[in-house]
Tab-separated table of C-alpha atoms and ligand atoms in Angstrom:
chain	number	residue	atom	x	y	z
A	18	MET	CA	19.605	2.936	-15.050
A	19	ARG	CA	18.903	4.241	-11.278
A	20	VAL	CA	18.822	1.673	-8.870
A	21	CYS	CA	17.821	1.311	-5.402
A	22	MET	CA	18.465	-1.952	-3.564
A	23	ILE	CA	16.496	-2.396	-0.413
A	24	GLY	CA	18.518	-4.383	2.111
A	25	ALA	CA	22.243	-4.523	1.899
A	26	GLY	CA	22.875	-7.963	3.307
A	27	TYR	CA	24.082	-10.865	1.337
A	28	VAL	CA	21.615	-10.542	-1.751
A	29	GLY	CA	21.441	-6.838	-1.863
A	30	LEU	CA	25.208	-6.035	-1.350
A	31	VAL	CA	26.284	-8.720	-4.080
A	32	SER	CA	23.724	-7.563	-6.230
A	33	GLY	CA	24.263	-3.980	-5.858
A	34	ALA	CA	28.131	-3.811	-6.358
A	35	CYS	CA	27.383	-6.319	-9.351
A	36	PHE	CA	24.850	-3.749	-10.988
A	37	ALA	CA	26.879	-0.853	-9.859
A	38	ASP	CA	30.134	-2.720	-11.761
A	39	PHE	CA	27.740	-2.867	-14.692
A	40	GLY	CA	27.966	0.836	-14.703
A	41	HIS	CA	24.230	1.867	-12.968
A	42	ARG	CA	23.829	3.952	-10.713
A	43	VAL	CA	23.028	2.098	-7.212
A	44	THR	CA	22.252	2.894	-3.940
A	45	CYS	CA	22.281	-0.087	-1.200
A	46	ILE	CA	19.598	1.159	1.667
A	47	ASP	CA	19.782	-0.477	4.496
A	48	ARG	CA	17.794	0.428	7.964
A	49	ASP	CA	20.777	-0.922	10.322
A	50	VAL	CA	22.509	2.767	10.795
A	51	HIS	CA	25.694	0.717	11.782
A	52	ARG	CA	26.117	-1.401	9.049
A	53	VAL	CA	25.689	1.423	6.608
A	54	ALA	CA	28.190	3.690	8.464
A	55	ALA	CA	30.667	0.395	8.115
A	56	LEU	CA	30.426	0.169	4.242
A	57	LYS	CA	30.442	4.047	4.337
A	58	ARG	CA	34.149	3.436	6.092
A	59	GLY	CA	34.494	0.541	3.512
A	60	GLU	CA	34.126	-2.141	5.911
A	61	ILE	CA	32.267	-5.367	4.417
A	62	PRO	CA	30.157	-7.166	7.064
A	63	ILE	CA	30.172	-10.382	5.380
A	64	TYR	CA	32.581	-13.014	3.841
A	65	GLU	CA	32.574	-13.231	0.130
A	66	PRO	CA	35.504	-13.339	-2.002
A	67	GLY	CA	36.185	-10.555	-4.220
A	68	LEU	CA	33.094	-8.532	-2.612
A	69	ALA	CA	35.408	-6.116	-0.723
A	70	ASP	CA	37.278	-4.883	-3.813
A	71	LEU	CA	34.253	-4.637	-6.274
A	72	VAL	CA	32.520	-2.628	-3.771
A	73	GLU	CA	35.884	-0.302	-3.310
A	74	ALA	CA	36.153	0.229	-6.863
A	75	ASN	CA	32.570	1.184	-7.764
A	76	VAL	CA	32.401	3.543	-4.337
A	77	ARG	CA	35.607	4.881	-6.011
A	78	GLY	CA	33.836	5.309	-9.335
A	79	GLY	CA	30.916	7.329	-7.683
A	80	ARG	CA	28.543	4.348	-8.862
A	81	LEU	CA	27.786	2.636	-5.540
A	82	HIS	CA	26.344	4.392	-2.537
A	83	PHE	CA	25.029	3.688	0.798
A	84	ALA	CA	21.993	5.116	2.892
A	85	ALA	CA	20.098	4.363	5.819
A	86	GLU	CA	16.757	6.427	5.028
A	87	THR	CA	14.603	5.646	2.026
A	88	SER	CA	15.149	9.146	0.530
A	89	SER	CA	17.099	8.389	-2.600
A	90	VAL	CA	14.215	5.868	-3.647
A	91	GLY	CA	12.658	8.575	-5.432
A	92	ASP	CA	15.070	8.786	-8.096
A	93	ALA	CA	14.999	5.036	-8.846
A	94	ASP	CA	13.702	3.508	-11.931
A	95	ALA	CA	14.265	0.235	-10.319
A	96	VAL	CA	13.841	-0.428	-6.854
A	97	PHE	CA	15.156	-4.065	-5.438
A	98	ILE	CA	13.716	-5.721	-2.511
A	99	ALA	CA	16.814	-7.845	-0.964
A	100	VAL	CA	15.536	-7.892	2.606
A	101	GLY	CA	15.894	-11.195	4.784
A	102	THR	CA	12.741	-13.893	4.415
A	103	PRO	CA	14.056	-16.244	7.476
A	104	SER	CA	11.978	-19.246	8.402
A	105	ARG	CA	8.885	-18.473	10.385
A	106	ARG	CA	8.954	-19.889	13.917
A	107	GLY	CA	6.881	-22.942	14.185
A	108	ASP	CA	5.684	-23.265	10.744
A	109	GLY	CA	8.819	-22.840	8.509
A	110	PHE	CA	6.700	-20.616	6.032
A	111	ALA	CA	8.879	-17.718	4.990
A	112	ASP	CA	8.714	-14.831	7.280
A	113	LEU	CA	7.417	-12.189	5.245
A	114	SER	CA	7.201	-9.309	7.455
A	115	TYR	CA	10.422	-7.503	6.513
A	116	VAL	CA	9.318	-7.578	2.828
A	117	TYR	CA	5.901	-6.246	3.617
A	118	GLU	CA	7.694	-3.572	5.723
A	119	ALA	CA	10.030	-2.273	3.351
A	120	VAL	CA	7.514	-2.050	0.796
A	121	ARG	CA	5.167	0.178	2.890
A	122	GLU	CA	7.984	2.296	4.074
A	123	ILE	CA	9.082	3.255	0.251
A	124	ALA	CA	5.713	3.337	-1.157
A	125	PRO	CA	5.040	6.873	-0.504
A	126	ARG	CA	8.632	7.986	-1.883
A	127	LEU	CA	8.841	6.110	-5.187
A	128	ALA	CA	8.909	7.307	-8.578
A	129	ALA	CA	5.080	7.170	-9.741
A	130	THR	CA	6.670	4.850	-12.791
A	131	ALA	CA	9.208	2.711	-10.840
A	132	VAL	CA	9.295	-1.111	-11.060
A	133	VAL	CA	9.324	-2.754	-7.669
A	134	ILE	CA	11.408	-6.243	-8.019
A	135	THR	CA	11.739	-8.919	-5.367
A	136	LYS	CA	14.945	-10.436	-5.191
A	137	SER	CA	14.507	-11.660	-1.931
A	138	THR	CA	13.235	-15.410	-2.105
A	139	VAL	CA	9.474	-15.093	-1.554
A	140	PRO	CA	6.718	-17.800	-1.697
A	141	VAL	CA	4.189	-18.084	-4.814
A	142	GLY	CA	2.036	-14.988	-4.607
A	143	THR	CA	4.309	-12.344	-2.706
A	144	GLY	CA	4.267	-10.345	-5.805
A	145	ASP	CA	0.418	-10.040	-5.723
A	146	GLU	CA	0.645	-8.894	-2.222
A	147	ILE	CA	3.075	-6.565	-2.987
A	148	GLU	CA	1.259	-5.010	-5.595
A	149	ARG	CA	-2.164	-4.723	-3.735
A	150	ILE	CA	-0.129	-2.857	-0.952
A	151	LEU	CA	1.126	-0.356	-3.613
A	152	ARG	CA	-2.012	0.000	-5.093
A	153	GLU	CA	-3.406	0.746	-1.497
A	154	LEU	CA	-1.220	3.163	-0.588
A	155	ARG	CA	-0.324	4.477	-4.166
A	156	PRO	CA	-3.594	4.637	-5.908
A	157	GLU	CA	-2.603	7.672	-8.572
A	158	ALA	CA	0.930	5.863	-9.302
A	159	ASP	CA	1.512	3.326	-12.614
A	160	LEU	CA	3.873	1.106	-10.274
A	161	GLN	CA	4.656	-2.125	-11.606
A	162	VAL	CA	5.941	-5.064	-9.726
A	163	ALA	CA	8.038	-8.227	-10.827
A	164	SER	CA	9.878	-10.678	-9.474
A	165	ASN	CA	13.967	-11.434	-10.447
A	166	PRO	CA	15.003	-14.508	-8.112
A	167	GLU	CA	18.915	-14.969	-7.780
A	168	PHE	CA	20.674	-18.083	-8.321
A	169	LEU	CA	23.876	-17.057	-6.118
A	170	ARG	CA	26.016	-19.654	-4.270
A	171	GLU	CA	27.575	-18.125	-1.268
A	172	GLY	CA	31.631	-18.004	-1.771
A	173	ALA	CA	31.065	-17.598	-5.745
A	174	ALA	CA	28.318	-15.179	-5.609
A	175	ILE	CA	30.083	-12.519	-7.986
A	176	GLN	CA	31.108	-15.179	-10.666
A	177	ASP	CA	27.337	-16.210	-10.306
A	178	PHE	CA	26.095	-12.776	-10.726
A	179	LYS	CA	28.303	-12.110	-13.860
A	180	HIS	CA	28.412	-15.382	-15.480
A	181	PRO	CA	24.717	-16.866	-14.772
A	182	ASP	CA	23.162	-19.699	-16.669
A	183	ARG	CA	19.943	-17.926	-16.755
A	184	ILE	CA	17.825	-14.687	-15.550
A	185	VAL	CA	14.564	-15.114	-14.572
A	186	VAL	CA	12.468	-12.022	-15.180
A	187	GLY	CA	8.755	-12.515	-13.754
A	188	SER	CA	6.219	-10.133	-15.185
A	189	ASP	CA	3.836	-9.543	-18.040
A	190	ASP	CA	4.374	-5.961	-18.134
A	191	ALA	CA	6.431	-4.549	-21.152
A	192	ARG	CA	7.832	-1.471	-19.179
A	193	ALA	CA	8.954	-4.043	-16.182
A	194	GLN	CA	10.223	-6.370	-18.834
A	195	ALA	CA	12.287	-3.648	-20.831
A	196	VAL	CA	13.494	-2.220	-17.366
A	197	LEU	CA	14.856	-5.253	-16.397
A	198	ALA	CA	16.369	-6.134	-19.907
A	199	GLU	CA	18.068	-2.822	-19.508
A	200	ILE	CA	19.643	-3.459	-16.116
A	201	TYR	CA	20.870	-6.897	-17.292
A	202	ARG	CA	22.162	-5.637	-20.694
A	203	PRO	CA	25.812	-5.845	-20.165
A	204	LEU	CA	25.491	-9.858	-19.695
A	205	TYR	CA	23.962	-10.179	-22.992
A	206	LEU	CA	27.644	-10.349	-23.758
A	207	ASN	CA	27.942	-13.371	-21.894
A	208	ALA	CA	24.879	-14.575	-24.054
A	209	ALA	CA	22.985	-15.160	-20.793
A	210	PRO	CA	19.447	-16.356	-21.711
A	211	ILE	CA	16.888	-14.113	-20.227
A	212	LEU	CA	13.560	-15.865	-19.629
A	213	TYR	CA	10.421	-13.872	-19.229
A	214	VAL	CA	7.767	-15.633	-17.225
A	215	SER	CA	4.582	-14.682	-15.472
A	216	ARG	CA	5.490	-13.179	-11.658
A	217	ARG	CA	4.229	-16.572	-9.961
A	218	THR	CA	6.318	-18.565	-12.299
A	219	ALA	CA	9.277	-16.645	-11.552
A	220	GLU	CA	8.820	-17.197	-7.839
A	221	LEU	CA	7.996	-20.777	-7.865
A	222	ILE	CA	11.332	-21.248	-10.672
A	223	LYS	CA	13.619	-20.291	-7.364
A	224	TYR	CA	12.053	-22.527	-5.261
A	225	ALA	CA	11.696	-25.472	-7.266
A	226	ALA	CA	15.656	-25.039	-8.528
A	227	ASN	CA	16.800	-24.886	-4.964
A	228	ALA	CA	14.617	-27.941	-3.814
A	229	PHE	CA	15.665	-29.890	-7.014
A	230	LEU	CA	19.419	-28.898	-5.721
A	231	ALA	CA	18.593	-30.291	-2.273
A	232	THR	CA	16.932	-33.443	-3.790
A	233	LYS	CA	20.129	-34.147	-5.901
A	234	ILE	CA	22.340	-33.608	-3.055
A	235	THR	CA	20.018	-35.828	-0.921
A	236	PHE	CA	19.921	-38.628	-3.437
A	237	ILE	CA	23.603	-39.044	-3.650
A	238	ASN	CA	24.104	-39.073	0.022
A	239	GLU	CA	21.534	-42.109	0.147
A	240	ILE	CA	23.457	-43.580	-2.883
A	241	ALA	CA	26.550	-43.057	-0.716
A	242	ASP	CA	25.113	-45.090	2.568
A	243	LEU	CA	24.608	-48.087	-0.050
A	244	CYS	CA	27.983	-47.996	-1.907
A	245	GLU	CA	29.111	-48.768	1.926
A	246	ARG	CA	27.028	-51.506	2.524
A	247	VAL	CA	27.648	-53.087	-0.997
A	248	GLY	CA	31.249	-52.141	-1.282
A	249	ALA	CA	30.920	-49.676	-4.143
A	250	ASP	CA	32.819	-46.168	-4.492
A	251	VAL	CA	30.203	-43.221	-4.555
A	252	GLN	CA	32.330	-40.985	-6.085
A	253	GLU	CA	33.078	-43.330	-9.154
A	254	VAL	CA	29.151	-44.120	-8.986
A	255	ALA	CA	28.470	-40.107	-9.329
A	256	ARG	CA	31.052	-39.638	-12.205
A	257	GLY	CA	29.570	-42.499	-14.075
A	258	MET	CA	25.828	-40.783	-13.522
A	259	GLY	CA	27.244	-37.569	-14.152
A	260	LEU	CA	28.891	-38.236	-17.557
A	261	ASP	CA	24.995	-38.377	-18.580
A	262	ASN	CA	24.458	-35.032	-19.632
A	263	ARG	CA	20.662	-35.396	-18.654
A	264	ILE	CA	21.875	-35.787	-15.098
A	265	GLY	CA	24.838	-33.276	-15.016
A	266	GLY	CA	27.837	-34.323	-12.415
A	267	LYS	CA	27.215	-31.013	-10.491
A	268	PHE	CA	25.306	-31.213	-6.899
A	269	LEU	CA	26.369	-35.084	-6.748
A	270	HIS	CA	28.923	-34.516	-4.173
A	271	PRO	CA	27.818	-36.942	-1.012
A	272	GLY	CA	28.605	-34.973	2.322
A	273	PRO	CA	27.318	-34.291	6.006
A	274	GLY	CA	23.896	-33.296	4.493
A	275	PHE	CA	23.046	-29.885	2.797
A	276	GLY	CA	22.880	-26.456	5.103
A	277	GLY	CA	23.281	-22.909	5.082
A	278	SER	CA	20.790	-20.353	4.701
A	279	CYS	CA	18.624	-21.572	1.676
A	280	LEU	CA	18.457	-25.049	0.752
A	281	PRO	CA	16.892	-25.908	4.315
A	282	LYS	CA	14.592	-23.090	4.436
A	283	ASP	CA	13.412	-22.768	1.109
A	284	THR	CA	12.442	-26.651	0.917
A	285	LEU	CA	10.568	-26.076	3.980
A	286	ALA	CA	8.968	-22.997	2.612
A	287	LEU	CA	8.117	-24.781	-0.686
A	288	ILE	CA	6.459	-27.781	1.442
A	289	LYS	CA	4.189	-25.364	2.924
A	290	THR	CA	3.100	-23.402	-0.102
A	291	ALA	CA	2.169	-26.900	-1.204
A	292	HIS	CA	0.053	-27.849	1.790
A	293	ASP	CA	-1.617	-24.113	1.624
A	294	ASN	CA	-2.596	-25.351	-2.058
A	295	GLY	CA	-3.980	-28.415	-1.424
A	296	ALA	CA	-0.879	-29.858	-3.310
A	297	GLN	CA	1.767	-32.343	-2.269
A	298	LEU	CA	5.466	-32.479	-2.599
A	299	ARG	CA	6.417	-36.137	-1.166
A	300	ILE	CA	9.753	-36.046	-2.595
A	301	VAL	CA	10.701	-32.788	-1.030
A	302	GLU	CA	9.316	-34.086	2.285
A	303	ALA	CA	11.648	-37.074	1.662
A	304	VAL	CA	14.455	-34.855	1.189
A	305	THR	CA	13.992	-32.677	4.132
A	306	ALA	CA	13.535	-35.586	6.245
A	307	VAL	CA	16.388	-37.705	5.080
A	308	ASN	CA	18.521	-34.600	5.450
A	309	ASP	CA	17.754	-34.181	8.717
A	310	GLN	CA	18.515	-37.683	9.816
A	311	ARG	CA	21.782	-37.460	8.314
A	312	LYS	CA	23.197	-35.121	10.871
A	313	ARG	CA	22.845	-37.820	13.577
A	314	ALA	CA	23.847	-40.468	11.456
A	315	MET	CA	27.318	-38.312	10.793
A	316	ALA	CA	27.965	-38.143	14.841
A	317	ARG	CA	27.101	-42.103	14.783
A	318	LYS	CA	29.782	-42.500	11.797
A	319	VAL	CA	32.322	-40.603	13.999
A	320	VAL	CA	31.525	-42.798	17.091
A	321	ALA	CA	32.336	-45.816	15.236
A	322	ALA	CA	35.349	-44.458	14.014
A	323	LEU	CA	36.290	-43.646	17.960
A	324	GLY	CA	35.725	-47.503	18.438
A	325	GLY	CA	32.263	-47.299	19.762
A	326	SER	CA	32.333	-44.841	22.530
A	327	ALA	CA	32.867	-41.207	22.558
A	328	ARG	CA	33.237	-40.950	26.134
A	329	GLY	CA	36.466	-38.957	27.429
A	330	LYS	CA	37.864	-38.801	23.509
A	331	THR	CA	39.035	-35.692	21.948
A	332	VAL	CA	37.910	-35.009	18.479
A	333	ALA	CA	39.069	-32.358	16.190
A	334	VAL	CA	36.918	-31.187	13.785
A	335	LEU	CA	37.971	-28.864	10.721
A	336	GLY	CA	35.307	-26.756	9.160
A	337	LEU	CA	32.106	-25.002	11.067
A	338	ALA	CA	30.780	-22.904	7.921
A	339	PHE	CA	28.271	-24.844	5.679
A	340	LYS	CA	30.778	-24.515	2.971
A	341	PRO	CA	33.858	-23.441	2.206
A	342	ASN	CA	34.595	-19.632	1.173
A	343	THR	CA	32.031	-18.425	3.489
A	344	ASP	CA	31.654	-17.494	7.203
A	345	ASP	CA	28.182	-18.556	7.186
A	346	THR	CA	27.263	-21.144	9.709
A	347	ARG	CA	23.770	-21.305	9.704
A	348	ASP	CA	22.249	-24.892	9.623
A	349	SER	CA	26.044	-25.959	8.990
A	350	PRO	CA	26.086	-29.529	9.651
A	351	ALA	CA	29.002	-29.310	11.803
A	352	ILE	CA	26.755	-27.800	14.615
A	353	PRO	CA	24.747	-30.778	15.428
A	354	LEU	CA	27.694	-32.904	14.685
A	355	ILE	CA	29.619	-31.270	17.429
A	356	THR	CA	26.703	-31.036	19.712
A	357	ALA	CA	25.937	-34.810	19.596
A	358	LEU	CA	29.830	-35.541	19.922
A	359	GLN	CA	29.590	-32.975	23.134
A	360	ASP	CA	26.528	-34.831	24.394
A	361	LEU	CA	28.190	-38.304	24.039
A	362	GLY	CA	30.893	-37.190	25.918
A	363	ALA	CA	33.372	-35.899	23.547
A	364	ARG	CA	35.962	-32.880	23.915
A	365	VAL	CA	35.831	-30.838	20.968
A	366	ARG	CA	38.336	-28.910	19.617
A	367	ALA	CA	37.490	-26.873	16.287
A	368	TYR	CA	39.204	-24.702	13.518
A	369	ASP	CA	37.520	-22.870	10.699
A	370	PRO	CA	39.207	-20.154	8.472
A	371	ALA	CA	36.211	-17.549	8.682
A	372	GLY	CA	33.513	-19.045	10.853
A	373	MET	CA	34.402	-19.405	14.530
A	374	GLU	CA	33.262	-16.065	15.857
A	375	GLN	CA	30.007	-17.034	14.641
A	376	VAL	CA	29.624	-20.417	16.130
A	377	LYS	CA	30.784	-19.331	19.528
A	378	PRO	CA	27.498	-18.370	20.949
A	379	VAL	CA	25.772	-21.655	19.943
A	380	LEU	CA	28.816	-24.176	20.986
A	381	PRO	CA	30.477	-22.355	24.126
A	382	ASP	CA	32.191	-25.521	25.193
A	383	VAL	CA	34.382	-26.201	21.972
A	384	SER	CA	38.236	-25.167	22.128
A	385	TYR	CA	38.955	-23.102	19.146
A	386	CYS	CA	42.209	-23.573	17.624
A	387	ASN	CA	44.386	-21.218	15.325
A	388	ASP	CA	44.866	-23.811	12.350
A	389	ALA	CA	44.034	-27.589	11.448
A	390	TYR	CA	47.196	-28.867	13.457
A	391	GLY	CA	46.452	-26.835	16.824
A	392	ALA	CA	42.805	-28.617	16.314
A	393	ALA	CA	44.631	-31.879	16.032
A	394	ASP	CA	46.490	-31.679	18.959
A	395	GLY	CA	45.957	-34.744	21.227
A	396	ALA	CA	43.004	-35.707	19.205
A	397	ASP	CA	41.652	-39.616	19.279
A	398	ALA	CA	40.080	-38.554	15.475
A	399	LEU	CA	40.053	-35.609	13.305
A	400	VAL	CA	36.625	-34.903	11.005
A	401	ILE	CA	36.634	-32.804	7.707
A	402	ALA	CA	33.431	-31.086	7.910
A	403	THR	CA	33.934	-28.745	5.543
A	404	GLU	CA	36.034	-28.964	2.510
A	405	TRP	CA	38.239	-25.442	2.766
A	406	GLU	CA	40.973	-25.232	0.372
A	407	GLN	CA	43.452	-25.320	3.163
A	408	PHE	CA	42.214	-28.717	4.583
A	409	ARG	CA	43.258	-30.422	1.233
A	410	ALA	CA	46.838	-30.815	1.671
A	411	LEU	CA	47.385	-31.199	5.188
A	412	ASP	CA	50.452	-32.545	6.109
A	413	LEU	CA	49.388	-36.158	7.137
A	414	ALA	CA	52.810	-37.015	9.105
A	415	ARG	CA	52.463	-33.994	11.214
A	416	LEU	CA	48.877	-34.762	11.988
A	417	LYS	CA	49.979	-38.120	12.843
A	418	ARG	CA	52.715	-36.766	15.265
A	419	LEU	CA	50.257	-34.618	17.172
A	420	MET	CA	47.371	-37.062	17.318
A	421	THR	CA	47.074	-39.147	20.144
A	422	ALA	CA	45.369	-41.700	17.205
A	423	ALA	CA	45.746	-42.012	13.774
A	424	VAL	CA	42.270	-41.470	12.493
A	425	ILE	CA	40.672	-39.268	9.904
A	426	VAL	CA	36.648	-39.162	9.254
A	427	ASP	CA	36.604	-37.358	5.970
A	428	LEU	CA	32.756	-36.549	5.461
A	429	ARG	CA	33.800	-34.240	2.293
A	430	ASN	CA	35.731	-36.877	0.066
A	431	VAL	CA	38.994	-34.604	0.253
A	432	TYR	CA	41.457	-37.374	0.206
A	433	ARG	CA	42.105	-40.515	-1.758
A	434	ALA	CA	42.423	-43.796	0.262
A	435	ASP	CA	45.983	-44.562	-0.899
A	436	GLU	CA	47.530	-41.443	0.035
A	437	MET	CA	46.069	-42.170	3.541
A	438	LYS	CA	47.031	-45.748	3.383
A	439	ARG	CA	50.583	-44.813	2.557
A	440	ALA	CA	50.658	-42.080	5.526
A	441	ASP	CA	49.079	-45.207	8.054
A	442	PHE	CA	45.998	-43.379	9.081
A	443	ARG	CA	42.484	-45.338	9.533
A	444	TYR	CA	40.646	-43.376	7.180
A	445	ILE	CA	36.609	-43.013	6.848
A	446	ALA	CA	35.137	-41.269	4.325
A	447	ILE	CA	31.722	-41.185	2.858
A	448	GLY	CA	30.614	-43.800	0.225
A	449	ARG	CA	33.900	-45.143	-0.040
A	450	GLY	CA	35.488	-48.377	1.776
A	451	THR	CA	37.198	-47.512	5.097
A	452	VAL	CA	41.305	-47.808	4.955
A	453	GLU	CA	42.282	-49.862	7.873
B	517	UGA	C1	22.173	-22.340	-2.904
B	517	UGA	C2	21.918	-22.593	-4.284
B	517	UGA	O1	22.863	-23.546	-4.810
B	517	UGA	C3	21.909	-21.120	-5.028
B	517	UGA	O2	21.591	-21.332	-6.250
B	517	UGA	C4	20.989	-20.384	-4.390
B	517	UGA	O3	20.967	-19.004	-5.432
B	517	UGA	C5	21.212	-19.982	-3.061
B	517	UGA	O4	21.188	-21.561	-2.574
B	517	UGA	C6	20.230	-19.139	-2.611
B	517	UGA	O5	18.998	-19.394	-2.686
B	517	UGA	O6	20.351	-17.889	-2.317
B	517	UGA	P1	24.039	-21.788	-0.810
B	517	UGA	O7	23.242	-21.970	-0.032
B	517	UGA	O8	25.086	-20.504	-0.970
B	517	UGA	O9	23.291	-21.640	-2.627
B	517	UGA	O10	25.027	-23.096	-1.153
B	517	UGA	P2	25.083	-24.346	-2.203
B	517	UGA	O11	26.443	-24.221	-2.721
B	517	UGA	O12	23.904	-24.631	-2.763
B	517	UGA	O13	25.517	-25.624	-0.904
B	517	UGA	C7	24.572	-25.700	-0.067
B	517	UGA	C8	24.607	-27.076	0.942
B	517	UGA	O14	25.023	-28.266	0.100
B	517	UGA	C9	26.248	-27.049	1.124
B	517	UGA	O15	25.944	-27.334	2.750
B	517	UGA	C10	27.043	-27.505	0.492
B	517	UGA	O16	28.130	-28.301	1.210
B	517	UGA	C11	26.170	-28.809	0.023
B	517	UGA	N1	26.278	-29.678	-0.948
B	517	UGA	C12	26.473	-29.082	-2.181
B	517	UGA	C13	26.631	-30.816	-1.157
B	517	UGA	O17	26.373	-31.742	0.202
B	517	UGA	N2	26.863	-31.714	-2.213
B	517	UGA	C14	26.681	-31.017	-3.496
B	517	UGA	O18	27.270	-31.611	-4.588
B	517	UGA	C15	26.817	-29.525	-3.369
């Protein structure tokens, strides 16, 4: 199959490289000429484990190409739209201007029987509007519009792409279904189920799935707060719940609240869709409100660990990315945490293995360090905000020597209470008792 990805950002690049790896001939098109030039030189603009090797192998194999203009669209059987859909300022609705611009730009060049597929997360009905635009601009052509949402997690995107739980194909048209079945055929070996549904259903599946994941996280976060009040251990509660197959153990890790470029934005956009259509999603509304409040609650937790006041204290923050294995700091819970601590008079020293450059413009008054120990130097408390692998086995004796006070606030429940007790740290985790 000849495939074009419009947008060489996170989704476009990962999907394009994986499709090429399946054996398809793929061109990733991005209007950012600098990005395209960098990709052609073999430089990957995003941090995603395994992506650089995958891109390189497929470029070398002649299956993956990059372009800044849309001329190659004419050869493609399938054109995926994978441009950004940021939250629109003011109302939280997904900003679809990039999607529609891309459609208008490619329309004159599309082969007459091409299938145009949205991979970007787009609200219900976006496919209908794309179809309308294409009909208007190419009345003579037999173009099809399908939805094929992605379910990739940053940091595990290639694994998720190659071993999906399911593939969702949103189209009632037999030709569009056949093209997508052929594109995903290499995954038959992994027995990945393909779900054929209507386009609107596919668009909603993506939002409903992300909103449910956000709900699961928020639910366990609130249970964690209750655990702290009643003297229960949330890790064990989560395990005890998750072993029930109807519930499942994944996404029951309590933490500082969900962040990133997807769950916060998609929950807001779903609420907006519901309002616009006269429906209410009270659970999802509660999830977004609880998650927002949680960010302030985390700052209060750190202040309590500092003895009730942050003024004049130094706090070491480990982890700035919204989760490990990514340099993405969008909506990262670490950012409002740091801002709140600074507002309360604390000095912040921070370290993240990948995300420091990204936050420097928004957090200029932080001392950025070269590693966890550098950040801990002279700190009155150390906060683990992201569970990077390298923060899971810190040399506690060394930390203790470096820090002014032996206090760790573990917002990701990385450590066990007994090891902290042995190392003689005051240890505050989430939903588990404090080690004094
Ligand atoms: C999420 C979904 O998991 C993907 O399926 C989806 O494709 C993607 O959004 C998207 O829409 O593109 P992602 O944003 O990469 O993926 O990250 P997640 O792994 O879902 O984590 C989101 C946030 O929830 C992070 O801040 C993470 O730390 C937090 N989280 C996750 C928890 O606090 N507890 C958990 O148990 C799981």
